[in-house]
Amino acid sequence: MPGIPPEHAILLAAVLFLLGLTGVLVRRNVIFILMSIEIMLNAAGLAFIVAGAAWGQPDGQVMFIFILSMAAAEVSVGLALVLRMYHCFKTLDADAASKMRG
Amino acid sequence: MGIGNPNMNVIFYISSAIAVLATILVTTRVNAIHALLYLVVSLLAVAMVFFTLGAPFAAALEVVIYAGAIVVLLVFVVMMLNQGPVSISQERAWLRPRMWIGPGILSLVLLGELAYVLVGQPASSPVGQLAGSPVRQSASQPVSRSDQSDQSDRSDQSDRLPVGQLAGRPVSQSASQPDPNLPLLRSAIRNPQSAISQSPKAVGLALFGPYVIGVELASLLLLAGLVAAFHLGKHEDTERESASQPVGQSASSPVGQSASHPVGQSTSLQPPISLIRNPQSAIPNLFRLSPDSGLQEKEKGGAR
């Protein structure tokens, strides 16, 4: 990490994570919620990369690869759920699926 | 503080600003395709940040997998569902500006606190030591583009630190004499291999060396995701053919179908177009059948 303070990079990761969390909390479209979750996972990976670069160890990038594979699995299952929900409710509103009548 | 190495620092800050701006635009767009375009911009900016942080392999993975595969999946689903003006008006109703004044101000106060803690902290705390020190360690890497002016520029920042005289030393001295106040960093500073440890070779060696159980777990996770996506994404018409009728008659008809439809057997021949007309009728059917098993959900599609 030549010349870049790690505080600033961690701050960037925190800002991105907060933006993703805001998106998850405020949007009602399931597609936007999935995108915000991707942003949050990406910010977590950025924090790992910053830590790995700060200590000069490859472990940060290894954890980033794990986060990447987890994000890929998550988005595939999430999009399958989105398709299922659209076939059931004919909408992507997250509030339409809020009636859990077990 | 970014004067010493202008190129990498300027690139880092510009790409950080682009990433933050694009992410803000992602969370405020009402059209899904516009938001996805901004998401691509945000991911590319983060990949640029990875590159400036000295992780080119992670930057390539970010571009290929995040901005390539995942966003293409999202675009595919958005194009297939073909939302339209209904969703736009719905999201616009949620994004009125006056609703966001109060939470926005509070979040900005929290963000200012976090920025003060991370950047403007007096360096006597352990956070300042931990955060300020790896810069000098990474500056001692031969692959870094830092020059002597960078070192002198960084010393005035870290003179506030208790270990500040470490920064003013030449690179070789600080590499040979690690400060005992930094036990976490000592091995990395002492080890000359740490200079090349950010390379893809080192990442691969670490990935398939001590982290090989993590690779196995990731493969299991991907397999589970594949099976779950295949099961959840199957269309109902194919399920109706594949689902055997007596099982659906015995299991799903008395539980779920009796409420909304009086005769369970005859409703199995109805097309799912009834759900289009009345989407509320699908809600009790789904959630009455869902706690049983995954097989029940398949039978629901058959019984419908």
GROMACS .gro file of C-alpha atoms in nm:
model
  406
    1MET     CA    1   0.000   0.000   0.000
    2PRO     CA    2   0.235   0.268  -0.115
    3GLY     CA    3   0.162   0.600   0.037
    4ILE     CA    4  -0.202   0.543   0.115
    5PRO     CA    5  -0.298   0.558   0.481
    6PRO     CA    6  -0.494   0.252   0.584
    7GLU     CA    7  -0.733   0.467   0.784
    8HIS     CA    8  -0.863   0.623   0.465
    9ALA     CA    9  -0.910   0.291   0.294
   10ILE     CA   10  -1.089   0.148   0.599
   11LEU     CA   11  -1.300   0.461   0.603
   12LEU     CA   12  -1.393   0.400   0.241
   13ALA     CA   13  -1.491   0.042   0.327
   14ALA     CA   14  -1.703   0.170   0.617
   15VAL     CA   15  -1.876   0.426   0.397
   16LEU     CA   16  -1.953   0.166   0.132
   17PHE     CA   17  -2.082  -0.074   0.395
   18LEU     CA   18  -2.306   0.193   0.543
   19LEU     CA   19  -2.441   0.282   0.199
   20GLY     CA   20  -2.519  -0.083   0.136
   21LEU     CA   21  -2.686  -0.116   0.474
   22THR     CA   22  -2.890   0.195   0.403
   23GLY     CA   23  -2.996   0.043   0.074
   24VAL     CA   24  -3.104  -0.278   0.242
   25LEU     CA   25  -3.306  -0.089   0.499
   26VAL     CA   26  -3.478   0.165   0.276
   27ARG     CA   27  -3.553  -0.014  -0.049
   28ARG     CA   28  -3.856  -0.229  -0.098
   29ASN     CA   29  -3.762  -0.388  -0.427
   30VAL     CA   30  -3.596  -0.722  -0.378
   31ILE     CA   31  -3.355  -0.660  -0.666
   32PHE     CA   32  -3.230  -0.344  -0.495
   33ILE     CA   33  -3.197  -0.527  -0.167
   34LEU     CA   34  -2.981  -0.789  -0.338
   35MET     CA   35  -2.767  -0.516  -0.494
   36SER     CA   36  -2.720  -0.351  -0.157
   37ILE     CA   37  -2.617  -0.683  -0.005
   38GLU     CA   38  -2.359  -0.714  -0.281
   39ILE     CA   39  -2.231  -0.368  -0.194
   40MET     CA   40  -2.200  -0.466   0.171
   41LEU     CA   41  -2.012  -0.785   0.090
   42ASN     CA   42  -1.787  -0.590  -0.141
   43ALA     CA   43  -1.711  -0.343   0.136
   44ALA     CA   44  -1.624  -0.627   0.371
   45GLY     CA   45  -1.388  -0.765   0.108
   46LEU     CA   46  -1.234  -0.421   0.070
   47ALA     CA   47  -1.167  -0.413   0.443
   48PHE     CA   48  -0.993  -0.750   0.418
   49ILE     CA   49  -0.784  -0.632   0.126
   50VAL     CA   50  -0.682  -0.319   0.316
   51ALA     CA   51  -0.581  -0.522   0.618
   52GLY     CA   52  -0.385  -0.767   0.405
   53ALA     CA   53  -0.207  -0.485   0.229
   54ALA     CA   54  -0.133  -0.307   0.555
   55TRP     CA   55   0.034  -0.610   0.707
   56GLY     CA   56   0.186  -0.729   0.384
   57GLN     CA   57   0.026  -1.071   0.411
   58PRO     CA   58  -0.169  -1.260   0.145
   59ASP     CA   59  -0.437  -1.366   0.395
   60GLY     CA   60  -0.651  -1.065   0.316
   61GLN     CA   61  -0.678  -1.162  -0.046
   62VAL     CA   62  -0.754  -1.521   0.051
   63MET     CA   63  -1.042  -1.401   0.263
   64PHE     CA   64  -1.152  -1.180  -0.023
   65ILE     CA   65  -1.168  -1.485  -0.249
   66PHE     CA   66  -1.383  -1.662   0.009
   67ILE     CA   67  -1.612  -1.360   0.031
   68LEU     CA   68  -1.630  -1.356  -0.348
   69SER     CA   69  -1.739  -1.720  -0.368
   70MET     CA   70  -1.990  -1.666  -0.091
   71ALA     CA   71  -2.130  -1.364  -0.274
   72ALA     CA   72  -2.163  -1.568  -0.592
   73ALA     CA   73  -2.352  -1.845  -0.411
   74GLU     CA   74  -2.565  -1.590  -0.231
   75VAL     CA   75  -2.664  -1.402  -0.543
   76SER     CA   76  -2.757  -1.721  -0.727
   77VAL     CA   77  -2.983  -1.841  -0.448
   78GLY     CA   78  -3.118  -1.491  -0.397
   79LEU     CA   79  -3.208  -1.448  -0.761
   80ALA     CA   80  -3.374  -1.789  -0.764
   81LEU     CA   81  -3.579  -1.674  -0.468
   82VAL     CA   82  -3.660  -1.352  -0.651
   83LEU     CA   83  -3.789  -1.546  -0.949
   84ARG     CA   84  -3.991  -1.770  -0.721
   85MET     CA   85  -4.136  -1.471  -0.543
   86TYR     CA   86  -4.225  -1.305  -0.870
   87HIS     CA   87  -4.405  -1.615  -0.985
   88CYS     CA   88  -4.597  -1.634  -0.660
   89PHE     CA   89  -4.686  -1.272  -0.594
   90LYS     CA   90  -4.643  -1.108  -0.934
   91THR     CA   91  -4.448  -0.829  -0.771
   92LEU     CA   92  -4.102  -0.765  -0.632
   93ASP     CA   93  -4.222  -0.572  -0.331
   94ALA     CA   94  -4.067  -0.712  -0.019
   95ASP     CA   95  -4.373  -0.616   0.181
   96ALA     CA   96  -4.584  -0.853  -0.025
   97ALA     CA   97  -4.404  -1.146   0.135
   98SER     CA   98  -4.436  -1.017   0.487
   99LYS     CA   99  -4.743  -1.215   0.580
  100MET     CA  100  -4.600  -1.516   0.748
  101ARG     CA  101  -4.901  -1.720   0.848
  102GLY     CA  102  -4.736  -2.029   0.974
  103MET     CA  103  -0.024   1.344   0.327
  104GLY     CA  104  -0.077   1.238  -0.025
  105ILE     CA  105   0.190   1.461  -0.168
  106GLY     CA  106   0.478   1.218  -0.147
  107ASN     CA  107   0.348   0.972  -0.398
  108PRO     CA  108   0.110   1.171  -0.608
  109ASN     CA  109   0.006   0.912  -0.859
  110MET     CA  110  -0.115   0.630  -0.640
  111ASN     CA  111  -0.265   0.860  -0.383
  112VAL     CA  112  -0.452   1.070  -0.633
  113ILE     CA  113  -0.579   0.758  -0.807
  114PHE     CA  114  -0.686   0.611  -0.477
  115TYR     CA  115  -0.879   0.917  -0.369
  116ILE     CA  116  -1.040   0.972  -0.707
  117SER     CA  117  -1.152   0.612  -0.731
  118SER     CA  118  -1.274   0.623  -0.374
  119ALA     CA  119  -1.484   0.927  -0.452
  120ILE     CA  120  -1.620   0.756  -0.761
  121ALA     CA  121  -1.703   0.445  -0.562
  122VAL     CA  122  -1.887   0.637  -0.294
  123LEU     CA  123  -2.073   0.852  -0.543
  124ALA     CA  124  -2.173   0.557  -0.757
  125THR     CA  125  -2.288   0.363  -0.455
  126ILE     CA  126  -2.501   0.656  -0.343
  127LEU     CA  127  -2.652   0.664  -0.689
  128VAL     CA  128  -2.715   0.289  -0.675
  129THR     CA  129  -2.916   0.320  -0.358
  130THR     CA  130  -3.117   0.617  -0.482
  131ARG     CA  131  -3.207   0.518  -0.837
  132VAL     CA  132  -3.562   0.412  -0.904
  133ASN     CA  133  -3.490   0.226  -1.224
  134ALA     CA  134  -3.321  -0.106  -1.174
  135ILE     CA  135  -3.110  -0.092  -1.487
  136HIS     CA  136  -2.976   0.252  -1.399
  137ALA     CA  137  -2.889   0.126  -1.055
  138LEU     CA  138  -2.711  -0.174  -1.207
  139LEU     CA  139  -2.505   0.053  -1.429
  140TYR     CA  140  -2.400   0.255  -1.129
  141LEU     CA  141  -2.327  -0.069  -0.948
  142VAL     CA  142  -2.087  -0.167  -1.224
  143VAL     CA  143  -1.918   0.172  -1.191
  144SER     CA  144  -1.892   0.128  -0.816
  145LEU     CA  145  -1.742  -0.219  -0.845
  146LEU     CA  146  -1.493  -0.102  -1.102
  147ALA     CA  147  -1.392   0.185  -0.878
  148VAL     CA  148  -1.341  -0.057  -0.591
  149ALA     CA  149  -1.131  -0.273  -0.821
  150MET     CA  150  -0.920   0.035  -0.891
  151VAL     CA  151  -0.884   0.085  -0.518
  152PHE     CA  152  -0.764  -0.275  -0.491
  153PHE     CA  153  -0.508  -0.208  -0.755
  154THR     CA  154  -0.375   0.097  -0.579
  155LEU     CA  155  -0.363  -0.098  -0.256
  156GLY     CA  156  -0.121  -0.342  -0.415
  157ALA     CA  157  -0.360  -0.631  -0.478
  158PRO     CA  158  -0.386  -0.668  -0.856
  159PHE     CA  159  -0.510  -1.025  -0.837
  160ALA     CA  160  -0.803  -0.919  -0.622
  161ALA     CA  161  -0.869  -0.633  -0.862
  162ALA     CA  162  -0.888  -0.875  -1.154
  163LEU     CA  163  -1.118  -1.106  -0.957
  164GLU     CA  164  -1.336  -0.810  -0.870
  165VAL     CA  165  -1.374  -0.711  -1.231
  166VAL     CA  166  -1.429  -1.062  -1.359
  167ILE     CA  167  -1.660  -1.203  -1.095
  168TYR     CA  168  -1.836  -0.907  -0.938
  169ALA     CA  169  -1.864  -0.667  -1.230
  170GLY     CA  170  -1.885  -0.954  -1.474
  171ALA     CA  171  -2.074  -1.255  -1.350
  172ILE     CA  172  -2.283  -1.128  -1.061
  173VAL     CA  173  -2.395  -0.810  -1.232
  174VAL     CA  174  -2.475  -1.005  -1.546
  175LEU     CA  175  -2.695  -1.234  -1.336
  176LEU     CA  176  -2.872  -0.933  -1.190
  177VAL     CA  177  -2.917  -0.774  -1.532
  178PHE     CA  178  -3.052  -1.101  -1.663
  179VAL     CA  179  -3.313  -1.126  -1.391
  180VAL     CA  180  -3.410  -0.760  -1.421
  181MET     CA  181  -3.453  -0.789  -1.795
  182MET     CA  182  -3.649  -1.112  -1.758
  183LEU     CA  183  -3.889  -0.978  -1.498
  184ASN     CA  184  -3.927  -0.653  -1.690
  185GLN     CA  185  -4.048  -0.435  -1.411
  186GLY     CA  186  -4.165  -0.111  -1.560
  187PRO     CA  187  -4.343   0.199  -1.430
  188VAL     CA  188  -4.523   0.022  -1.147
  189SER     CA  189  -4.202  -0.056  -0.966
  190ILE     CA  190  -4.063   0.289  -1.039
  191SER     CA  191  -4.360   0.463  -0.883
  192GLN     CA  192  -4.349   0.226  -0.589
  193GLU     CA  193  -3.985   0.294  -0.520
  194ARG     CA  194  -4.029   0.664  -0.576
  195ALA     CA  195  -4.296   0.671  -0.310
  196TRP     CA  196  -4.042   0.529  -0.067
  197LEU     CA  197  -3.770   0.771  -0.159
  198ARG     CA  198  -3.927   1.105  -0.080
  199PRO     CA  199  -3.655   1.348   0.026
  200ARG     CA  200  -3.828   1.488   0.333
  201MET     CA  201  -3.841   1.142   0.476
  202TRP     CA  202  -3.466   1.119   0.474
  203ILE     CA  203  -3.364   1.444   0.638
  204GLY     CA  204  -3.361   1.318   0.993
  205PRO     CA  205  -3.193   0.979   0.940
  206GLY     CA  206  -2.952   1.141   0.697
  207ILE     CA  207  -2.838   1.399   0.951
  208LEU     CA  208  -2.798   1.135   1.219
  209SER     CA  209  -2.603   0.910   0.987
  210LEU     CA  210  -2.381   1.201   0.889
  211VAL     CA  211  -2.305   1.266   1.255
  212LEU     CA  212  -2.213   0.900   1.297
  213LEU     CA  213  -1.999   0.914   0.988
  214GLY     CA  214  -1.822   1.223   1.120
  215GLU     CA  215  -1.752   1.043   1.444
  216LEU     CA  216  -1.611   0.747   1.256
  217ALA     CA  217  -1.395   0.973   1.043
  218TYR     CA  218  -1.268   1.148   1.355
  219VAL     CA  219  -1.184   0.819   1.518
  220LEU     CA  220  -1.007   0.680   1.216
  221VAL     CA  221  -0.828   0.986   1.082
  222GLY     CA  222  -0.817   1.264   1.337
  223GLN     CA  223  -0.741   1.048   1.636
  224PRO     CA  224  -0.458   1.159   1.863
  225ALA     CA  225  -0.201   0.895   1.811
  226SER     CA  226  -0.142   0.797   2.171
  227SER     CA  227  -0.409   0.532   2.151
  228PRO     CA  228  -0.335   0.182   2.023
  229VAL     CA  229  -0.556   0.248   1.725
  230GLY     CA  230  -0.324   0.518   1.605
  231GLN     CA  231  -0.022   0.296   1.647
  232LEU     CA  232  -0.179   0.010   1.469
  233ALA     CA  233  -0.316   0.217   1.188
  234GLY     CA  234  -0.022   0.445   1.133
  235SER     CA  235   0.245   0.185   1.136
  236PRO     CA  236   0.169  -0.046   0.846
  237VAL     CA  237   0.223   0.235   0.605
  238ARG     CA  238   0.589   0.246   0.686
  239GLN     CA  239   0.611  -0.126   0.666
  240SER     CA  240   0.456  -0.136   0.326
  241ALA     CA  241   0.664   0.157   0.220
  242SER     CA  242   0.969  -0.060   0.276
  243GLN     CA  243   0.853  -0.297   0.009
  244PRO     CA  244   1.063  -0.290  -0.303
  245VAL     CA  245   0.760  -0.307  -0.525
  246SER     CA  246   0.618   0.008  -0.377
  247ARG     CA  247   0.642   0.324  -0.572
  248SER     CA  248   0.730   0.533  -0.272
  249ASP     CA  249   1.033   0.750  -0.303
  250GLN     CA  250   1.229   0.943  -0.050
  251SER     CA  251   0.995   1.238  -0.050
  252ASP     CA  252   0.720   1.003   0.050
  253GLN     CA  253   0.918   0.894   0.350
  254SER     CA  254   0.989   1.247   0.459
  255ASP     CA  255   0.633   1.343   0.400
  256ARG     CA  256   0.504   1.057   0.605
  257SER     CA  257   0.730   1.129   0.897
  258ASP     CA  258   0.553   1.448   0.990
  259GLN     CA  259   0.229   1.263   1.014
  260SER     CA  260   0.368   0.990   1.230
  261ASP     CA  261   0.574   1.215   1.452
  262ARG     CA  262   0.268   1.236   1.667
  263LEU     CA  263   0.304   0.869   1.734
  264PRO     CA  264   0.507   0.743   2.027
  265VAL     CA  265   0.698   0.533   1.780
  266GLY     CA  266   0.736   0.826   1.550
  267GLN     CA  267   1.111   0.819   1.517
  268LEU     CA  268   1.073   0.492   1.338
  269ALA     CA  269   0.925   0.669   1.043
  270GLY     CA  270   1.215   0.906   0.998
  271ARG     CA  271   1.463   0.627   0.966
  272PRO     CA  272   1.573   0.493   0.635
  273VAL     CA  273   1.384   0.198   0.505
  274SER     CA  274   1.652  -0.058   0.570
  275GLN     CA  275   1.686   0.048   0.930
  276SER     CA  276   1.322   0.022   1.002
  277ALA     CA  277   1.314  -0.313   0.836
  278SER     CA  278   1.606  -0.442   1.039
  279GLN     CA  279   1.499  -0.291   1.370
  280PRO     CA  280   1.130  -0.344   1.425
  281ASP     CA  281   0.977  -0.156   1.710
  282PRO     CA  282   0.887  -0.375   2.006
  283ASN     CA  283   0.566  -0.182   2.052
  284LEU     CA  284   0.428  -0.345   1.741
  285PRO     CA  285   0.420  -0.716   1.804
  286LEU     CA  286   0.169  -0.784   1.532
  287LEU     CA  287   0.380  -0.623   1.270
  288ARG     CA  288   0.715  -0.755   1.373
  289SER     CA  289   0.713  -1.069   1.172
  290ALA     CA  290   0.597  -0.893   0.862
  291ILE     CA  291   0.863  -0.628   0.895
  292ARG     CA  292   1.139  -0.872   0.965
  293ASN     CA  293   1.042  -1.104   0.689
  294PRO     CA  294   1.182  -0.991   0.356
  295GLN     CA  295   0.936  -1.225   0.188
  296SER     CA  296   0.656  -0.991   0.286
  297ALA     CA  297   0.752  -0.766   0.002
  298ILE     CA  298   0.628  -1.016  -0.252
  299SER     CA  299   0.356  -1.165  -0.041
  300GLN     CA  300   0.089  -0.966  -0.220
  301SER     CA  301   0.156  -1.140  -0.547
  302PRO     CA  302  -0.092  -1.392  -0.688
  303LYS     CA  303   0.160  -1.670  -0.629
  304ALA     CA  304   0.167  -1.599  -0.259
  305VAL     CA  305  -0.210  -1.579  -0.254
  306GLY     CA  306  -0.237  -1.914  -0.426
  307LEU     CA  307   0.015  -2.072  -0.192
  308ALA     CA  308  -0.173  -1.944   0.108
  309LEU     CA  309  -0.506  -2.045  -0.041
  310PHE     CA  310  -0.410  -2.404  -0.106
  311GLY     CA  311  -0.178  -2.433   0.189
  312PRO     CA  312  -0.317  -2.336   0.529
  313TYR     CA  313  -0.655  -2.236   0.391
  314VAL     CA  314  -0.732  -2.552   0.197
  315ILE     CA  315  -1.018  -2.642   0.432
  316GLY     CA  316  -1.167  -2.307   0.345
  317VAL     CA  317  -1.148  -2.396  -0.022
  318GLU     CA  318  -1.334  -2.718   0.051
  319LEU     CA  319  -1.598  -2.531   0.246
  320ALA     CA  320  -1.634  -2.280  -0.036
  321SER     CA  321  -1.683  -2.562  -0.283
  322LEU     CA  322  -1.951  -2.711  -0.061
  323LEU     CA  323  -2.116  -2.371  -0.038
  324LEU     CA  324  -2.114  -2.332  -0.413
  325LEU     CA  325  -2.258  -2.679  -0.455
  326ALA     CA  326  -2.534  -2.597  -0.209
  327GLY     CA  327  -2.601  -2.275  -0.394
  328LEU     CA  328  -2.618  -2.460  -0.724
  329VAL     CA  329  -2.864  -2.717  -0.592
  330ALA     CA  330  -3.075  -2.451  -0.419
  331ALA     CA  331  -3.086  -2.230  -0.726
  332PHE     CA  332  -3.180  -2.526  -0.941
  333HIS     CA  333  -3.454  -2.630  -0.704
  334LEU     CA  334  -3.596  -2.285  -0.646
  335GLY     CA  335  -3.570  -2.171  -1.004
  336LYS     CA  336  -3.759  -2.458  -1.157
  337HIS     CA  337  -4.069  -2.346  -1.334
  338GLU     CA  338  -4.403  -2.461  -1.214
  339ASP     CA  339  -4.508  -2.623  -1.539
  340THR     CA  340  -4.220  -2.864  -1.528
  341GLU     CA  341  -4.289  -2.932  -1.165
  342ARG     CA  342  -4.647  -3.017  -1.243
  343GLU     CA  343  -4.535  -3.281  -1.483
  344SER     CA  344  -4.265  -3.415  -1.259
  345ALA     CA  345  -4.467  -3.414  -0.938
  346SER     CA  346  -4.657  -3.733  -0.888
  347GLN     CA  347  -5.022  -3.671  -0.837
  348PRO     CA  348  -5.112  -3.910  -0.548
  349VAL     CA  349  -4.848  -3.767  -0.322
  350GLY     CA  350  -4.971  -3.417  -0.384
  351GLN     CA  351  -5.324  -3.530  -0.320
  352SER     CA  352  -5.247  -3.682   0.013
  353ALA     CA  353  -4.999  -3.430   0.144
  354SER     CA  354  -5.082  -3.086   0.018
  355SER     CA  355  -5.453  -3.093  -0.050
  356PRO     CA  356  -5.594  -3.125   0.302
  357VAL     CA  357  -5.350  -2.875   0.446
  358GLY     CA  358  -5.323  -2.590   0.207
  359GLN     CA  359  -5.583  -2.621  -0.058
  360SER     CA  360  -5.887  -2.662   0.158
  361ALA     CA  361  -5.882  -2.304   0.275
  362SER     CA  362  -5.886  -2.116  -0.050
  363HIS     CA  363  -6.021  -2.383  -0.278
  364PRO     CA  364  -6.294  -2.616  -0.163
  365VAL     CA  365  -6.198  -2.909  -0.383
  366GLY     CA  366  -5.830  -2.985  -0.389
  367GLN     CA  367  -5.839  -3.228  -0.674
  368SER     CA  368  -6.000  -2.996  -0.922
  369THR     CA  369  -5.775  -2.706  -0.842
  370SER     CA  370  -5.474  -2.904  -0.950
  371LEU     CA  371  -5.591  -2.870  -1.305
  372GLN     CA  372  -5.628  -2.497  -1.284
  373PRO     CA  373  -5.361  -2.300  -1.456
  374PRO     CA  374  -5.156  -2.062  -1.242
  375ILE     CA  375  -5.328  -1.773  -1.417
  376SER     CA  376  -5.562  -1.764  -1.118
  377LEU     CA  377  -5.269  -1.642  -0.916
  378ILE     CA  378  -5.223  -1.358  -1.155
  379ARG     CA  379  -5.575  -1.239  -1.100
  380ASN     CA  380  -5.567  -1.288  -0.728
  381PRO     CA  381  -5.215  -1.277  -0.591
  382GLN     CA  382  -5.338  -1.276  -0.233
  383SER     CA  383  -5.456  -1.631  -0.264
  384ALA     CA  384  -5.101  -1.747  -0.311
  385ILE     CA  385  -4.987  -1.619   0.025
  386PRO     CA  386  -5.160  -1.866   0.258
  387ASN     CA  387  -5.082  -2.152   0.024
  388LEU     CA  388  -4.713  -2.080   0.022
  389PHE     CA  389  -4.666  -2.031   0.388
  390ARG     CA  390  -4.884  -2.314   0.499
  391LEU     CA  391  -4.688  -2.555   0.294
  392SER     CA  392  -4.346  -2.414   0.340
  393PRO     CA  393  -4.264  -2.529   0.696
  394ASP     CA  394  -4.295  -2.895   0.609
  395SER     CA  395  -4.018  -2.970   0.365
  396GLY     CA  396  -3.881  -2.883   0.029
  397LEU     CA  397  -4.079  -3.166  -0.121
  398GLN     CA  398  -4.397  -3.003  -0.006
  399GLU     CA  399  -4.314  -2.691  -0.194
  400LYS     CA  400  -4.275  -2.891  -0.508
  401GLU     CA  401  -4.613  -3.047  -0.444
  402LYS     CA  402  -4.760  -2.702  -0.403
  403GLY     CA  403  -4.666  -2.618  -0.756
  404GLY     CA  404  -4.818  -2.944  -0.869
  405ALA     CA  405  -5.137  -2.903  -0.672
  406ARG     CA  406  -5.191  -2.554  -0.790
   0.00000   0.00000   0.00000
